[in-house]
Amino acid sequence: MDGLYIDMPLRYFLDKLAGKSPEPGGGSVAALTGALAAGLVSMVASLTFDKDKYQNVQAQIRSLLAASETLRIQMQELVQKDTEAYGALSEVYKMPRSTDTEKTLRTTRLQEALKKACQVPYEIAEKSLEIAKLARQAAEIGNTAAISDAGVAVLLANTCVRSAALNVRINLNSIKDETFINITWTRIQGILEQSANIERVVMEFTYKKMG
Amino acid sequence: MDGLYIDMPLRYFLDKLAGKSPEPGGGSVAALTGALAAGLVSMVASLTFDKDKYQNVQAQIRSLLAASETLRIQMQELVQKDTEAYGALSEVYKMPRSTDTEKTLRTTRLQEALKKACQVPYEIAEKSLEIAKLARQAAEIGNTAAISDAGVAVLLANTCVRSAALNVRINLNSIKDETFINITWTRIQGILEQSANIERVVMEFTYKKMG
């Protein structure tokens, strides 16, 4: 590929996703899902901005929009970063393993590449939890006419967290460093729990607000 | 806009989503989420195709790929259809309502446009339930190395169903036809329940298969 996925037509990304190449895969899609969630939070904020009816929340709406746009850009970058980490891993898998020296070197490099391949989805999960919090705020103070969009945002943010967690898990399974595994997975479980709670609260609230 | 969203750069779609215009909104994003889910199912099928290890499931894999590609194309079309239904609704809202005749005509047209605006997310939900079923099959018979991708596919398919349901609900709230409301919402609840069950089963299975 010659450019960033984000600069290619949406159809290209979807065709490439569906094809034989393992990249882009679940990790990139998780990041894109997070970017879509952040984009919807930004839309709800944009539709609340400068509206008389929402005069008393304008300062919060401005902060909300700034925060969601920052996270959206970061998520858009993570779409690419995930494919890069995957590419690096694929290179290591191709390393020779005829001699003992080669085998040792390959194992060391593989463990490093696997940790890196874990860190990208970990970062995606962490940032998506932040997006879920922003979606909650959008549902609470945003334009009521866009309440279903705030609801969709929280669903996407939580799905991003859960999708990223699957990608962390599958990479952890090949890692030998038990301390790294335990720390990473314990943290991911904490993120999963917080994100699921936010989703539950916001969905109840969204259906209530829709009447 | 001069072309289909699907032919625009991904960045354009995300920027437009985040902006002041209510379209593209939650409905289009739901359809895109469904298209991503179908794309991941196709990828898992593609990664299983022609592999010796999966010789005994090649016929099923071929059917799976054909089905997921059909649904992916349909979902890609629904991204656009949702914005069109929204556009039609916006036009009706602009209709004059100075005289009683104008008011009556506007009300009739509005009710028609609202039903149409319900039907698009309803179709998205229906099709995404089918994608969830394909994701289950991908998890069961697909390449084990891509099991996390099958897991992400089911998460996205269920989120597509739940997001579409929110968009059906918000439009139903302005519809006066009680029979239409009851039939539509009862059916959506059935789809939501089936989809949630598939997600639960596939996620348990995915974590089990990852070990």
CSV table of C-alpha atoms in Angstrom, one decimal, chain B residues 11-163:
chain,number,residue,atom,x,y,z
B,11,ARG,CA,-11.0,10.7,6.4
B,12,TYR,CA,-13.7,12.6,4.5
B,13,PHE,CA,-16.5,10.4,6.0
B,14,LEU,CA,-15.1,10.8,9.5
B,15,ASP,CA,-14.7,14.6,9.2
B,16,LYS,CA,-18.2,14.9,7.8
B,17,LEU,CA,-19.6,12.7,10.5
B,18,ALA,CA,-18.0,14.9,13.2
B,19,GLY,CA,-19.4,18.1,11.8
B,20,LYS,CA,-22.5,20.2,12.2
B,21,SER,CA,-24.6,18.4,9.7
B,22,PRO,CA,-26.8,15.6,11.2
B,23,GLU,CA,-25.9,13.4,8.2
B,24,PRO,CA,-24.1,11.1,8.0
B,25,GLY,CA,-25.3,10.2,11.5
B,26,GLY,CA,-26.0,7.1,13.7
B,27,GLY,CA,-27.9,5.3,11.0
B,28,SER,CA,-25.2,5.4,8.4
B,29,VAL,CA,-22.6,4.6,11.0
B,30,ALA,CA,-24.7,1.5,12.0
B,31,ALA,CA,-24.6,0.4,8.3
B,32,LEU,CA,-20.9,0.9,8.1
B,33,THR,CA,-20.4,-1.1,11.3
B,34,GLY,CA,-22.4,-3.9,9.7
B,35,ALA,CA,-20.3,-3.7,6.5
B,36,LEU,CA,-17.1,-3.9,8.6
B,37,ALA,CA,-18.5,-7.0,10.4
B,38,ALA,CA,-19.3,-8.6,7.1
B,39,GLY,CA,-15.8,-7.7,5.8
B,40,LEU,CA,-14.2,-9.4,8.7
B,41,VAL,CA,-16.3,-12.6,8.1
B,42,SER,CA,-15.1,-12.5,4.5
B,43,MET,CA,-11.5,-12.1,5.7
B,44,VAL,CA,-11.8,-15.1,8.0
B,45,ALA,CA,-13.3,-17.1,5.1
B,46,SER,CA,-10.6,-15.9,2.7
B,47,LEU,CA,-7.9,-17.0,5.2
B,48,THR,CA,-9.5,-20.5,5.5
B,49,PHE,CA,-10.0,-20.9,1.8
B,50,ASP,CA,-7.7,-23.5,0.0
B,51,LYS,CA,-5.9,-24.4,3.2
B,52,ASP,CA,-5.1,-28.1,3.6
B,53,LYS,CA,-5.8,-28.0,7.3
B,54,TYR,CA,-9.4,-26.9,6.6
B,55,GLN,CA,-10.0,-29.3,3.7
B,56,ASN,CA,-13.2,-30.7,5.1
B,57,VAL,CA,-15.0,-27.3,5.3
B,58,GLN,CA,-14.1,-25.9,1.9
B,59,ALA,CA,-17.7,-26.1,0.5
B,60,GLN,CA,-19.1,-24.3,3.6
B,61,ILE,CA,-16.3,-21.7,3.5
B,62,ARG,CA,-17.2,-20.9,-0.1
B,63,SER,CA,-20.9,-20.4,0.8
B,64,LEU,CA,-19.9,-18.4,3.8
B,65,LEU,CA,-17.7,-16.1,1.7
B,66,ALA,CA,-20.5,-15.6,-0.9
B,67,ALA,CA,-23.1,-14.8,1.8
B,68,SER,CA,-20.8,-12.4,3.7
B,69,GLU,CA,-19.8,-10.6,0.5
B,70,THR,CA,-23.5,-10.2,-0.6
B,71,LEU,CA,-24.4,-8.7,2.8
B,72,ARG,CA,-21.3,-6.5,2.8
B,73,ILE,CA,-22.4,-4.9,-0.5
B,74,GLN,CA,-25.9,-4.5,0.8
B,75,MET,CA,-24.7,-2.8,4.0
B,76,GLN,CA,-22.4,-0.5,2.0
B,77,GLU,CA,-25.5,0.6,0.0
B,78,LEU,CA,-27.4,1.1,3.2
B,79,VAL,CA,-24.8,3.7,4.4
B,80,GLN,CA,-26.0,5.9,1.6
B,81,LYS,CA,-29.7,4.9,1.8
B,82,ASP,CA,-29.9,6.1,5.4
B,83,THR,CA,-28.6,9.6,4.5
B,84,GLU,CA,-31.1,9.7,1.6
B,85,ALA,CA,-34.0,8.9,3.9
B,86,TYR,CA,-32.8,11.6,6.3
B,87,GLY,CA,-32.6,14.0,3.4
B,88,ALA,CA,-36.2,13.3,2.4
B,89,LEU,CA,-37.4,13.8,5.9
B,90,SER,CA,-35.5,17.2,6.1
B,91,GLU,CA,-37.3,18.3,2.9
B,92,VAL,CA,-40.7,17.6,4.4
B,93,TYR,CA,-39.9,19.5,7.6
B,94,LYS,CA,-39.3,22.6,5.4
B,95,MET,CA,-42.8,22.3,3.8
B,96,PRO,CA,-45.1,25.4,4.4
B,97,ARG,CA,-47.7,25.2,7.2
B,98,SER,CA,-49.5,28.5,7.0
B,99,THR,CA,-52.9,27.3,5.9
B,100,ASP,CA,-54.9,24.2,7.2
B,101,THR,CA,-54.5,22.6,3.7
B,102,GLU,CA,-50.7,23.0,3.9
B,103,LYS,CA,-50.7,21.7,7.5
B,104,THR,CA,-52.7,18.6,6.5
B,105,LEU,CA,-50.5,17.9,3.5
B,106,ARG,CA,-47.3,18.4,5.6
B,107,THR,CA,-48.5,16.0,8.3
B,108,THR,CA,-49.4,13.3,5.8
B,109,ARG,CA,-46.0,13.6,4.0
B,110,LEU,CA,-44.2,13.7,7.3
B,111,GLN,CA,-45.7,10.5,8.5
B,112,GLU,CA,-44.8,8.8,5.2
B,113,ALA,CA,-41.2,10.1,5.4
B,114,LEU,CA,-40.9,9.0,9.0
B,115,LYS,CA,-42.0,5.4,8.2
B,116,LYS,CA,-39.4,5.4,5.4
B,117,ALA,CA,-36.8,6.7,7.8
B,118,CYS,CA,-37.7,3.8,10.1
B,119,GLN,CA,-37.5,1.2,7.3
B,120,VAL,CA,-33.8,1.8,6.5
B,121,PRO,CA,-32.5,1.1,10.0
B,122,TYR,CA,-35.0,-1.8,10.3
B,123,GLU,CA,-33.4,-3.3,7.2
B,124,ILE,CA,-29.9,-2.6,8.6
B,125,ALA,CA,-30.9,-4.5,11.8
B,126,GLU,CA,-32.4,-7.4,9.9
B,127,LYS,CA,-29.3,-7.8,7.7
B,128,SER,CA,-26.9,-7.5,10.6
B,129,LEU,CA,-28.6,-10.4,12.4
B,130,GLU,CA,-27.7,-12.4,9.3
B,131,ILE,CA,-24.1,-11.2,9.5
B,132,ALA,CA,-24.0,-12.2,13.2
B,133,LYS,CA,-25.0,-15.7,12.2
B,134,LEU,CA,-22.2,-15.8,9.6
B,135,ALA,CA,-19.7,-14.6,12.2
B,136,ARG,CA,-20.8,-17.5,14.4
B,137,GLN,CA,-20.0,-19.9,11.5
B,138,ALA,CA,-16.7,-18.1,10.9
B,139,ALA,CA,-15.8,-18.6,14.5
B,140,GLU,CA,-16.8,-22.3,14.4
B,141,ILE,CA,-15.2,-23.5,11.1
B,142,GLY,CA,-12.8,-20.7,10.2
B,143,ASN,CA,-9.0,-20.5,10.5
B,144,THR,CA,-8.2,-20.7,14.2
B,145,ALA,CA,-5.4,-18.1,13.7
B,146,ALA,CA,-8.2,-15.6,12.8
B,147,ILE,CA,-10.5,-16.4,15.7
B,148,SER,CA,-10.1,-13.0,17.2
B,149,ASP,CA,-11.3,-11.5,13.9
B,150,ALA,CA,-14.4,-13.7,14.0
B,151,GLY,CA,-15.0,-12.4,17.6
B,152,VAL,CA,-14.6,-8.8,16.5
B,153,ALA,CA,-17.1,-9.5,13.6
B,154,VAL,CA,-19.8,-10.7,16.0
B,155,LEU,CA,-19.3,-7.7,18.3
B,156,LEU,CA,-19.6,-5.3,15.4
B,157,ALA,CA,-22.7,-7.2,14.0
B,158,ASN,CA,-24.5,-7.0,17.3
B,159,THR,CA,-23.5,-3.3,17.8
B,160,CYS,CA,-24.9,-2.7,14.3
B,161,VAL,CA,-28.2,-4.3,15.3
B,162,ARG,CA,-28.4,-2.3,18.6
B,163,SER,CA,-27.4,1.0,16.8
